[in-house]
Amino acid sequence: SDGRSPRLFAATFTKGVPAAKHNVPIFAAAPIWMRVKRDGDNWTQSWSVDGSTFTSAAPFTFNLRARQIGPYAANAGAKEIGVLSPSFTSLVDYFFNRSNPIANTDAGEPRAPAAPVIDVWYGNHQSFGQHGLAQRWINILGTVTDPVAIRSFTYSLNRGESQYLALGPTYARSVDTGDFNAEIDHTLLVPGSNTVKFVATDIEGRVSERTVQINYTSEKKWPLPYSIDWSAVSDIQSVAQIVDGKWKIEPDGSVRTMQVGYDRLIALGDMSAWTDYEVMAEVTANTFDCHDIGVGLVVGWKGHTREDNGVDKLDQPRVGHPFPGLGWFATLGYNLTPQAQFNIYANTSKTPEGVLAVDKSGRQMLPGVKYMFRFRNKQNSLGGSHYSLKVWPASESEPGAWYLEGDGEKTEGSVVLAAYRVDASFGKISVLPIP
């Protein structure tokens, strides 16, 4: 599949070098049968929707001495444009040599009777607003799986109208197959108990439901100063809000991404009351997923938007991500920079995907090494904010001077721990007001 339609694809390999023989769309829905036939050096690949009537693609010739044969499942992404391959599950019911057939092939119907499974990552009871509001939205995250395929997936809030949810990897923020992110406006919640009901229906008509109880506290202001020691925390959501991705508190006292992909985010702080402050955090990049990466700290966060750099998008969940300041280690310009650099970044209507300052010294962030990030924002005389960043290995003394400084739009909003295509760990975090 190219993300829009299934395709019939064939390739040959000579000395490890592939050559595509055909790559044609199939206008059919799952399940789809595929048949490969060889007659000497002549190969034919065919497909069918009923297992009886087959349609052939363009035949080709290839000389091959076959030693082994078996099913193959894989996924390809165009890394040259920064697109990663989403993970997926391949279900192989059987395969056999027709000259020596196996028994009980269940008439070629690899279908299980099980209903869809809805996995809510952070449990059936979740709380929001107990410290204040880090952003406009609450996020209920999880994965829905099914042995056949999901026809529809919806949620409803407090027995209201059902809302359809997109499943990953349809849009950027839902990384893996079946991932979902129910992004709910906090103004739709009532103080106290709220109910979010999820309903999944597969193409065989089987239905599963899952109910999540939301406890919402309104009109709280997130305290400042604020700090987190993950070694003393058992529930991430009790001290922060997970916006995207799977996260886990590790035995070493850090919170770590369990899923690498687009913008894995945790928010903390107040989206309206926090202005001048300084963030100090322990940050480790365990591994970098590819050459298009970023890890660091966002300030001035209020939440995702439908508008993304002037374009109104209907992506679900929303992909617009405005913020006035981000101190991080990252590639710039979507792979136009040969290597990652420390930089101060912004994404606002006045500075869309813009760089406020960049470190050209060649400093690098080495995988597996714990670093200290200190990122400051303070109002300047221009009506905006002045941003300052320094990063150093945790095993060394803090340098006196700031590595990078720059001026941008005024910060007003929360802090986000951000990992973009990086397996990252964040240790102790402290946020202090700047008088």
Short mmCIF file of C-alpha atoms in Angstrom, two decimals:
data_model
loop_
_atom_site.label_atom_id
_atom_site.label_comp_id
_atom_site.label_asym_id
_atom_site.label_seq_id
_atom_site.Cartn_x
_atom_site.Cartn_y
_atom_site.Cartn_z
CA SER A 1 0.00 0.00 0.00
CA ASP A 2 1.09 3.57 -0.60
CA GLY A 3 -1.26 4.80 2.14
CA ARG A 4 -4.12 5.26 -0.29
CA SER A 5 -4.62 1.94 -2.05
CA PRO A 6 -3.12 -1.56 -2.01
CA ARG A 7 -0.63 -2.31 -4.77
CA LEU A 8 0.81 -5.35 -6.47
CA PHE A 9 4.59 -5.11 -6.29
CA ALA A 10 7.42 -7.37 -7.43
CA ALA A 11 11.18 -6.94 -7.34
CA THR A 12 14.22 -9.06 -8.12
CA PHE A 13 17.62 -8.92 -6.41
CA THR A 14 20.97 -9.39 -8.09
CA LYS A 15 23.96 -9.32 -5.75
CA GLY A 16 21.80 -7.58 -3.18
CA VAL A 17 20.68 -4.81 -5.55
CA PRO A 18 16.88 -4.64 -6.05
CA ALA A 19 15.10 -3.96 -9.33
CA ALA A 20 11.33 -3.28 -9.30
CA LYS A 21 9.44 -5.26 -11.95
CA HIS A 22 5.99 -3.79 -11.42
CA ASN A 23 4.17 -1.60 -8.89
CA VAL A 24 0.51 -1.30 -9.82
CA PRO A 25 -2.58 -0.28 -7.78
CA ILE A 26 -5.28 -2.83 -6.88
CA PHE A 27 -8.79 -1.47 -6.70
CA ALA A 28 -10.14 -3.80 -4.05
CA ALA A 29 -10.66 -4.03 -0.31
CA ALA A 30 -9.21 -6.61 2.07
CA PRO A 31 -8.96 -9.53 2.17
CA ILE A 32 -6.92 -9.89 -1.02
CA TRP A 33 -5.37 -13.12 -2.31
CA MET A 34 -1.98 -13.07 -4.03
CA ARG A 35 -0.53 -15.82 -6.20
CA VAL A 36 2.98 -16.12 -7.63
CA LYS A 37 3.65 -18.60 -10.42
CA ARG A 38 6.97 -19.64 -11.94
CA ASP A 39 7.45 -21.50 -15.20
CA GLY A 40 11.17 -21.76 -15.90
CA ASP A 41 12.45 -18.20 -15.92
CA ASN A 42 8.95 -16.75 -16.50
CA TRP A 43 7.18 -15.26 -13.47
CA THR A 44 3.55 -14.19 -13.06
CA GLN A 45 2.03 -12.44 -10.05
CA SER A 46 -1.77 -12.33 -9.70
CA TRP A 47 -4.39 -11.08 -7.24
CA SER A 48 -7.97 -11.99 -6.38
CA VAL A 49 -10.79 -10.87 -4.10
CA ASP A 50 -12.39 -14.31 -3.86
CA GLY A 51 -9.47 -16.75 -4.14
CA SER A 52 -10.86 -18.13 -7.44
CA THR A 53 -10.71 -15.50 -10.17
CA PHE A 54 -7.23 -13.98 -10.46
CA THR A 55 -5.98 -10.90 -12.32
CA SER A 56 -2.36 -10.94 -13.49
CA ALA A 57 0.13 -8.09 -13.47
CA ALA A 58 2.83 -7.67 -16.11
CA PRO A 59 4.88 -10.91 -16.33
CA PHE A 60 8.65 -10.77 -16.22
CA THR A 61 11.64 -13.10 -16.64
CA PHE A 62 14.30 -13.80 -14.05
CA ASN A 63 16.73 -16.65 -13.59
CA LEU A 64 16.79 -17.86 -10.00
CA ARG A 65 18.06 -20.91 -8.20
CA ALA A 66 15.62 -21.25 -5.31
CA ARG A 67 17.00 -22.79 -2.11
CA GLN A 68 14.27 -21.64 0.31
CA ILE A 69 10.83 -20.10 0.10
CA GLY A 70 8.60 -18.45 2.65
CA PRO A 71 6.28 -15.52 3.45
CA TYR A 72 7.77 -12.04 3.63
CA ALA A 73 6.41 -8.89 5.31
CA ALA A 74 8.08 -5.50 5.35
CA ASN A 75 7.52 -1.77 5.17
CA ALA A 76 9.38 0.91 3.25
CA GLY A 77 9.66 4.64 3.94
CA ALA A 78 11.22 7.45 1.93
CA LYS A 79 13.92 8.56 4.35
CA GLU A 80 15.27 11.05 1.86
CA ILE A 81 12.20 13.19 2.63
CA GLY A 82 12.14 12.31 6.31
CA VAL A 83 9.26 9.82 6.19
CA LEU A 84 9.60 6.84 8.51
CA SER A 85 7.96 3.47 8.06
CA PRO A 86 5.14 2.88 10.56
CA SER A 87 5.18 -0.44 12.36
CA PHE A 88 2.52 -3.01 11.49
CA THR A 89 1.47 -6.60 12.11
CA SER A 90 1.38 -9.25 9.39
CA LEU A 91 -0.87 -12.27 10.00
CA VAL A 92 0.18 -15.36 8.01
CA ASP A 93 -2.32 -18.19 8.35
CA TYR A 94 -0.49 -20.80 6.26
CA PHE A 95 1.56 -21.48 3.15
CA PHE A 96 2.55 -24.79 1.57
CA ASN A 97 3.97 -26.55 -1.46
CA ARG A 98 1.06 -27.67 -3.66
CA SER A 99 2.89 -30.88 -4.51
CA ASN A 100 2.76 -31.74 -0.81
CA PRO A 101 -0.32 -29.92 0.57
CA ILE A 102 -1.06 -29.58 4.26
CA ALA A 103 -4.37 -30.56 5.83
CA ASN A 104 -6.94 -28.24 7.39
CA THR A 105 -6.21 -25.13 5.40
CA ASP A 106 -9.57 -23.71 6.60
CA ALA A 107 -10.64 -22.98 3.01
CA GLY A 108 -8.25 -20.06 2.73
CA GLU A 109 -10.06 -17.95 5.34
CA PRO A 110 -7.44 -16.52 7.75
CA ARG A 111 -10.07 -14.87 9.96
CA ALA A 112 -10.27 -15.05 13.73
CA PRO A 113 -13.59 -14.75 15.56
CA ALA A 114 -12.23 -12.23 18.06
CA ALA A 115 -13.67 -8.71 18.30
CA PRO A 116 -11.50 -5.57 18.13
CA VAL A 117 -9.23 -4.89 21.11
CA ILE A 118 -9.11 -1.30 22.43
CA ASP A 119 -6.00 -0.59 24.49
CA VAL A 120 -6.07 2.71 26.41
CA TRP A 121 -2.44 3.35 27.27
CA TYR A 122 -2.89 5.27 30.50
CA GLY A 123 -5.80 3.40 32.00
CA ASN A 124 -9.56 3.56 32.46
CA HIS A 125 -9.33 6.31 35.08
CA GLN A 126 -7.48 9.51 34.22
CA SER A 127 -7.31 12.96 35.80
CA PHE A 128 -6.78 16.36 34.21
CA GLY A 129 -6.61 19.90 35.57
CA GLN A 130 -5.60 18.86 39.10
CA HIS A 131 -2.59 21.22 38.91
CA GLY A 132 -3.93 23.52 36.20
CA LEU A 133 -4.18 23.45 32.42
CA ALA A 134 -1.00 22.89 30.42
CA GLN A 135 -2.90 23.21 27.13
CA ARG A 136 -6.38 23.58 25.68
CA TRP A 137 -6.88 19.87 25.10
CA ILE A 138 -6.93 16.67 27.08
CA ASN A 139 -5.61 13.63 25.22
CA ILE A 140 -6.80 10.05 25.59
CA LEU A 141 -4.27 7.84 23.81
CA GLY A 142 -4.18 4.20 22.80
CA THR A 143 -4.28 1.57 20.07
CA VAL A 144 -7.11 -0.44 18.54
CA THR A 145 -6.32 -3.76 16.85
CA ASP A 146 -8.36 -6.38 15.03
CA PRO A 147 -7.51 -9.67 13.25
CA VAL A 148 -9.32 -8.48 10.11
CA ALA A 149 -9.60 -4.69 9.79
CA ILE A 150 -11.34 -1.82 11.57
CA ARG A 151 -14.29 -0.30 9.71
CA SER A 152 -14.97 2.55 12.15
CA PHE A 153 -13.71 3.85 15.47
CA THR A 154 -15.59 6.51 17.46
CA TYR A 155 -15.72 8.16 20.85
CA SER A 156 -18.45 10.07 22.68
CA LEU A 157 -18.14 12.40 25.66
CA ASN A 158 -20.75 12.19 28.41
CA ARG A 159 -23.18 10.28 26.17
CA GLY A 160 -23.00 13.00 23.53
CA GLU A 161 -22.73 12.67 19.75
CA SER A 162 -20.21 10.12 18.48
CA GLN A 163 -17.05 11.54 16.92
CA TYR A 164 -15.01 9.56 14.41
CA LEU A 165 -11.35 9.01 15.24
CA ALA A 166 -8.59 8.57 12.68
CA LEU A 167 -6.29 5.62 13.25
CA GLY A 168 -2.56 5.66 12.69
CA PRO A 169 -0.59 6.06 10.66
CA THR A 170 -3.14 8.20 8.76
CA TYR A 171 -1.79 11.44 10.19
CA ALA A 172 1.59 12.41 11.61
CA ARG A 173 0.83 12.32 15.34
CA SER A 174 -0.53 8.76 15.26
CA VAL A 175 2.68 6.87 14.60
CA ASP A 176 1.83 3.18 14.55
CA THR A 177 -0.96 1.16 12.96
CA GLY A 178 -4.16 1.50 14.98
CA ASP A 179 -2.91 4.33 17.23
CA PHE A 180 -5.50 6.92 18.24
CA ASN A 181 -5.49 10.26 20.05
CA ALA A 182 -8.86 11.55 21.25
CA GLU A 183 -8.15 15.27 21.54
CA ILE A 184 -10.95 16.82 23.61
CA ASP A 185 -11.44 20.53 24.37
CA HIS A 186 -11.31 21.03 28.14
CA THR A 187 -14.25 23.47 27.90
CA LEU A 188 -16.50 20.52 26.99
CA LEU A 189 -15.73 18.79 30.29
CA VAL A 190 -17.77 19.25 33.46
CA PRO A 191 -16.04 19.61 36.83
CA GLY A 192 -15.75 16.20 38.45
CA SER A 193 -16.59 12.96 36.66
CA ASN A 194 -16.78 12.66 32.85
CA THR A 195 -17.20 9.57 30.68
CA VAL A 196 -15.48 8.93 27.33
CA LYS A 197 -16.84 5.89 25.49
CA PHE A 198 -14.90 4.31 22.62
CA VAL A 199 -16.57 2.00 20.08
CA ALA A 200 -14.65 -0.05 17.47
CA THR A 201 -16.37 -1.94 14.64
CA ASP A 202 -14.51 -4.24 12.27
CA ILE A 203 -15.37 -5.19 8.68
CA GLU A 204 -17.06 -8.37 9.89
CA GLY A 205 -19.45 -6.32 12.02
CA ARG A 206 -17.90 -7.29 15.37
CA VAL A 207 -18.06 -4.50 17.97
CA SER A 208 -16.00 -3.67 21.06
CA GLU A 209 -16.49 -0.88 23.57
CA ARG A 210 -14.19 0.70 26.17
CA THR A 211 -15.14 3.37 28.71
CA VAL A 212 -12.68 5.79 30.30
CA GLN A 213 -13.58 7.82 33.38
CA ILE A 214 -12.16 11.35 33.39
CA ASN A 215 -11.88 13.35 36.60
CA TYR A 216 -11.62 17.04 35.68
CA THR A 217 -10.63 19.84 38.05
CA SER A 218 -11.36 23.36 36.78
CA GLU A 219 -10.03 26.82 37.60
CA LYS A 220 -6.67 25.72 39.01
CA LYS A 221 -3.46 27.61 38.24
CA TRP A 222 -0.35 25.48 37.83
CA PRO A 223 2.10 26.50 40.59
CA LEU A 224 5.42 28.13 39.78
CA PRO A 225 8.11 27.18 40.80
CA TYR A 226 7.48 23.55 39.88
CA SER A 227 9.64 20.44 39.81
CA ILE A 228 9.40 16.73 39.00
CA ASP A 229 11.52 13.89 40.33
CA TRP A 230 10.33 10.89 38.31
CA SER A 231 11.84 8.45 40.83
CA ALA A 232 9.14 9.58 43.28
CA VAL A 233 6.29 9.30 40.75
CA SER A 234 4.24 6.23 39.87
CA ASP A 235 1.81 7.87 37.41
CA ILE A 236 3.10 10.30 34.77
CA GLN A 237 -0.31 11.97 34.46
CA SER A 238 -0.30 12.82 38.18
CA VAL A 239 2.45 15.42 37.64
CA ALA A 240 2.22 16.27 33.93
CA GLN A 241 0.04 15.72 30.85
CA ILE A 242 0.99 13.32 28.08
CA VAL A 243 0.11 14.93 24.75
CA ASP A 244 1.46 12.31 22.36
CA GLY A 245 3.03 8.89 22.49
CA LYS A 246 3.78 6.00 24.81
CA TRP A 247 5.91 6.96 27.81
CA LYS A 248 7.15 4.98 30.81
CA ILE A 249 8.89 5.80 34.07
CA GLU A 250 12.17 3.88 34.08
CA PRO A 251 14.00 2.36 37.09
CA ASP A 252 16.76 4.99 36.69
CA GLY A 253 14.30 7.76 37.63
CA SER A 254 13.59 9.10 34.15
CA VAL A 255 10.57 9.17 31.88
CA ARG A 256 11.28 7.58 28.50
CA THR A 257 9.63 7.28 25.11
CA MET A 258 8.40 3.74 24.47
CA GLN A 259 7.48 4.68 20.91
CA VAL A 260 9.76 6.63 18.58
CA GLY A 261 8.12 8.90 16.03
CA TYR A 262 6.75 12.31 15.23
CA ASP A 263 6.64 14.71 18.22
CA ARG A 264 6.37 12.54 21.34
CA LEU A 265 5.32 15.20 23.90
CA ILE A 266 4.70 15.68 27.65
CA ALA A 267 3.37 19.06 28.84
CA LEU A 268 3.61 20.68 32.28
CA GLY A 269 2.76 24.17 33.45
CA ASP A 270 0.06 26.76 32.84
CA MET A 271 -0.97 27.71 29.31
CA SER A 272 -1.96 31.26 30.32
CA ALA A 273 -0.30 32.16 33.64
CA TRP A 274 3.34 31.16 33.02
CA THR A 275 5.46 33.90 31.42
CA ASP A 276 9.07 34.58 32.48
CA TYR A 277 10.72 31.38 33.67
CA GLU A 278 13.72 29.09 33.35
CA VAL A 279 13.63 25.33 32.75
CA MET A 280 16.35 22.97 33.90
CA ALA A 281 16.13 19.34 32.76
CA GLU A 282 18.21 16.17 32.47
CA VAL A 283 17.99 14.90 28.87
CA THR A 284 19.39 11.74 27.30
CA ALA A 285 19.07 10.73 23.65
CA ASN A 286 19.28 6.95 23.91
CA THR A 287 19.22 6.47 20.15
CA PHE A 288 18.50 8.69 17.16
CA ASP A 289 15.90 7.17 14.83
CA CYS A 290 17.25 8.66 11.61
CA HIS A 291 18.89 11.79 10.26
CA ASP A 292 15.75 13.94 10.79
CA ILE A 293 15.62 14.31 14.59
CA GLY A 294 15.09 16.70 17.49
CA VAL A 295 15.04 16.60 21.30
CA GLY A 296 14.65 19.42 23.81
CA LEU A 297 12.32 21.82 25.63
CA VAL A 298 9.40 23.90 24.33
CA VAL A 299 8.23 27.03 26.19
CA GLY A 300 5.04 29.04 25.68
CA TRP A 301 2.89 26.03 24.74
CA LYS A 302 -0.92 26.32 24.55
CA GLY A 303 -1.88 23.30 22.45
CA HIS A 304 -2.22 22.07 18.89
CA THR A 305 -4.29 23.94 16.31
CA ARG A 306 -6.05 23.15 13.05
CA GLU A 307 -4.04 25.88 11.33
CA ASP A 308 -0.54 24.74 10.44
CA ASN A 309 1.67 27.55 9.13
CA GLY A 310 -1.26 29.36 7.55
CA VAL A 311 -2.94 26.24 6.13
CA ASP A 312 -6.22 25.06 7.65
CA LYS A 313 -5.90 21.29 7.94
CA LEU A 314 -8.53 18.75 8.92
CA ASP A 315 -6.01 16.28 10.33
CA GLN A 316 -7.13 14.39 13.41
CA PRO A 317 -5.55 14.90 15.84
CA ARG A 318 -4.58 18.46 14.92
CA VAL A 319 -1.07 19.04 13.57
CA GLY A 320 -0.65 22.81 13.93
CA HIS A 321 1.96 23.31 16.67
CA PRO A 322 2.58 27.00 17.43
CA PHE A 323 5.13 27.98 20.08
CA PRO A 324 7.41 30.99 20.56
CA GLY A 325 10.49 29.15 21.82
CA LEU A 326 12.17 25.74 21.64
CA GLY A 327 15.68 24.94 22.83
CA TRP A 328 16.85 21.64 21.37
CA PHE A 329 19.36 19.54 19.48
CA ALA A 330 17.97 18.96 15.99
CA THR A 331 18.39 18.93 12.26
CA LEU A 332 17.11 22.08 10.57
CA GLY A 333 15.22 22.68 7.37
CA TYR A 334 13.94 19.11 6.90
CA ASN A 335 17.30 17.48 6.19
CA LEU A 336 18.84 20.45 4.38
CA THR A 337 21.40 20.62 7.20
CA PRO A 338 23.96 17.80 7.03
CA GLN A 339 24.01 17.24 10.79
CA ALA A 340 22.04 18.14 13.90
CA GLN A 341 22.91 21.29 15.84
CA PHE A 342 21.88 22.96 19.06
CA ASN A 343 19.51 25.78 18.20
CA ILE A 344 16.68 27.98 19.45
CA TYR A 345 13.63 27.52 17.28
CA ALA A 346 10.18 29.11 16.94
CA ASN A 347 6.96 28.36 15.10
CA THR A 348 4.49 31.24 15.13
CA SER A 349 2.51 33.16 12.51
CA LYS A 350 5.30 35.76 12.41
CA THR A 351 8.13 33.20 12.56
CA PRO A 352 6.88 30.00 10.92
CA GLU A 353 9.35 27.14 11.47
CA GLY A 354 12.06 29.74 12.10
CA VAL A 355 15.49 29.66 13.75
CA LEU A 356 16.23 32.36 16.35
CA ALA A 357 19.80 31.21 17.01
CA VAL A 358 22.00 28.30 15.94
CA ASP A 359 25.20 26.84 17.37
CA LYS A 360 27.81 26.57 14.61
CA SER A 361 30.60 25.37 16.89
CA GLY A 362 30.08 21.72 15.97
CA ARG A 363 29.00 20.64 19.47
CA GLN A 364 27.14 17.34 19.35
CA MET A 365 24.75 15.46 21.62
CA LEU A 366 26.11 11.92 21.88
CA PRO A 367 23.69 8.98 22.17
CA GLY A 368 23.48 7.46 25.64
CA VAL A 369 25.05 10.47 27.41
CA LYS A 370 23.01 12.47 29.96
CA TYR A 371 23.01 16.23 29.35
CA MET A 372 21.74 19.18 31.32
CA PHE A 373 19.50 21.60 29.43
CA ARG A 374 18.96 25.11 30.82
CA PHE A 375 16.49 27.15 28.77
CA ARG A 376 15.38 30.64 29.81
CA ASN A 377 12.79 33.08 28.50
CA LYS A 378 12.36 36.61 29.81
CA GLN A 379 10.40 39.58 28.43
CA ASN A 380 12.53 42.06 26.55
CA SER A 381 12.17 45.77 25.79
CA LEU A 382 10.74 44.95 22.35
CA GLY A 383 7.53 43.47 23.76
CA GLY A 384 8.70 39.94 23.09
CA SER A 385 10.96 37.53 24.96
CA HIS A 386 14.70 36.98 25.08
CA TYR A 387 15.69 33.30 24.89
CA SER A 388 18.87 31.77 26.29
CA LEU A 389 20.09 28.16 26.02
CA LYS A 390 23.05 26.18 27.30
CA VAL A 391 23.62 22.43 27.29
CA TRP A 392 26.43 20.45 28.91
CA PRO A 393 27.19 16.82 29.88
CA ALA A 394 25.75 16.06 33.32
CA SER A 395 29.14 14.71 34.41
CA GLU A 396 30.74 18.13 33.91
CA SER A 397 30.37 21.52 35.61
CA GLU A 398 27.88 24.02 34.27
CA PRO A 399 29.45 26.56 31.92
CA GLY A 400 29.11 30.20 32.89
CA ALA A 401 28.06 31.65 29.56
CA TRP A 402 24.96 30.90 27.52
CA TYR A 403 25.63 28.94 24.33
CA LEU A 404 22.86 30.59 22.37
CA GLU A 405 20.70 33.70 22.76
CA GLY A 406 18.02 35.25 20.60
CA ASP A 407 14.91 37.42 20.64
CA GLY A 408 11.45 36.30 19.58
CA GLU A 409 7.78 36.61 20.43
CA LYS A 410 6.62 36.78 24.03
CA THR A 411 6.34 33.51 25.92
CA GLU A 412 3.02 32.81 27.60
CA GLY A 413 2.34 29.16 28.17
CA SER A 414 3.55 25.82 29.47
CA VAL A 415 6.67 23.68 29.07
CA VAL A 416 6.83 20.64 26.78
CA LEU A 417 9.33 17.80 26.88
CA ALA A 418 9.77 17.07 23.19
CA ALA A 419 11.28 14.08 21.38
CA TYR A 420 11.01 14.12 17.60
CA ARG A 421 12.08 10.76 16.16
CA VAL A 422 14.40 10.19 19.10
CA ASP A 423 14.35 7.53 21.81
CA ALA A 424 14.71 10.05 24.63
CA SER A 425 14.76 10.03 28.44
CA PHE A 426 14.02 13.06 30.61
CA GLY A 427 15.23 13.03 34.21
CA LYS A 428 14.66 15.58 36.96
CA ILE A 429 12.97 18.80 35.85
CA SER A 430 12.68 22.14 37.61
CA VAL A 431 10.99 25.35 36.49
CA LEU A 432 11.77 28.61 38.29
CA PRO A 433 10.18 32.06 37.79
CA ILE A 434 12.44 34.90 36.70
CA PRO A 435 11.68 38.15 38.53
#
